[in-house]
Each structure stands twice: as structure tokens, then as C-alpha cells.
Coordinates of C-alpha atoms in Angstrom, one line a residue:
M156 CA 0.5 -5.4 -20.4
A157 CA 2.2 -5.0 -17.2
K158 CA 1.7 -6.9 -14.3
I159 CA 2.4 -6.5 -11.1
S160 CA 4.9 -7.2 -9.4
P161 CA 4.7 -10.4 -6.5
Y162 CA 4.8 -8.0 -3.7
V163 CA 1.9 -5.2 -4.4
F164 CA 1.7 -3.1 -1.5
V165 CA 5.4 -3.7 -0.3
Q166 CA 6.7 -1.1 2.4
E167 CA 10.8 -1.6 3.1
L168 CA 12.0 -1.2 6.4
D169 CA 15.7 -1.4 8.6
N170 CA 16.5 -3.3 10.5
N171 CA 15.1 -0.6 13.3
G172 CA 11.7 -0.8 11.4
N173 CA 12.3 2.4 10.1
P174 CA 11.1 2.8 6.4
L175 CA 13.9 2.3 4.1
A176 CA 14.4 5.9 2.8
G177 CA 16.6 5.6 -0.7
G178 CA 16.9 1.8 -0.2
K179 CA 17.3 0.2 -4.2
I180 CA 15.3 -2.6 -5.2
F181 CA 17.9 -4.4 -8.1
T182 CA 15.1 -6.7 -10.7
Y183 CA 17.1 -9.6 -12.9
E184 CA 16.3 -11.6 -16.0
A185 CA 15.5 -14.6 -14.2
G186 CA 19.0 -16.4 -13.6
T187 CA 20.9 -14.6 -14.9
T188 CA 23.2 -10.7 -14.0
T189 CA 21.4 -9.3 -16.3
P190 CA 19.3 -6.6 -15.8
K191 CA 15.5 -6.5 -16.6
E192 CA 13.9 -3.9 -17.1
T193 CA 10.0 -2.8 -14.9
F194 CA 8.1 0.1 -14.8
T195 CA 5.9 2.6 -12.9
D196 CA 2.4 1.6 -14.1
S197 CA 0.8 -1.2 -16.0
E198 CA 0.8 0.2 -19.5
E199 CA 4.6 0.3 -19.7
G200 CA 4.4 4.0 -20.1
T201 CA 7.7 4.6 -18.2
A202 CA 10.8 2.5 -17.9
N203 CA 11.9 3.2 -14.4
S204 CA 15.6 3.1 -13.3
N205 CA 17.6 0.1 -12.4
P206 CA 18.1 0.2 -9.6
V207 CA 14.6 1.1 -8.0
V208 CA 15.2 4.1 -5.3
L209 CA 12.8 3.8 -3.3
D210 CA 11.0 6.7 -2.0
A211 CA 11.2 8.7 1.3
A212 CA 8.5 5.9 2.9
G213 CA 10.1 3.2 1.3
R214 CA 7.5 2.5 -1.1
A215 CA 8.5 2.3 -4.8
D216 CA 5.2 1.7 -8.3
V217 CA 7.4 -1.6 -9.7
W218 CA 5.9 -3.5 -13.2
L219 CA 7.4 -6.3 -14.4
G220 CA 7.3 -6.4 -17.2
S221 CA 6.6 -10.2 -19.7
G222 CA 8.8 -13.1 -19.4
A223 CA 10.3 -14.2 -16.2

């Protein structure tokens, strides 16, 4: 079972304080440049794209699989 990312209810904002619509979150294996798979739910049923693209409110569901 996946674990929620460290930032449970994060909303990314731009420099003006507006939601970062279309922003991207890149995930990597710890200490490497190897992309790390994340999921949209705790059951690891659907993988996110990498990078994860934020919605119009600057949010995304990001669950981490096993490993660092």
C-alpha cells in the first residue's frame, strides 16, 4: 500500500500567490536522477505521470510507493 506524500494537503502557488495551475512536480528515487513512480490513490491502482501536472487549483493527489 502506498503512503501519502509528506505534504498531505499541499497547494502550490506562484510568486503572486495565485494557484500554480499546470505546475509540475517531478519525483526521483532518493539521491538519483531515476524517476520515482507515484500514484493517485493509496491502493497504487493508477500511476501518476512524471512529472505530475497540477490542476487548476494548483493541487494533485500524490501517493508514494515503497522505497526511498
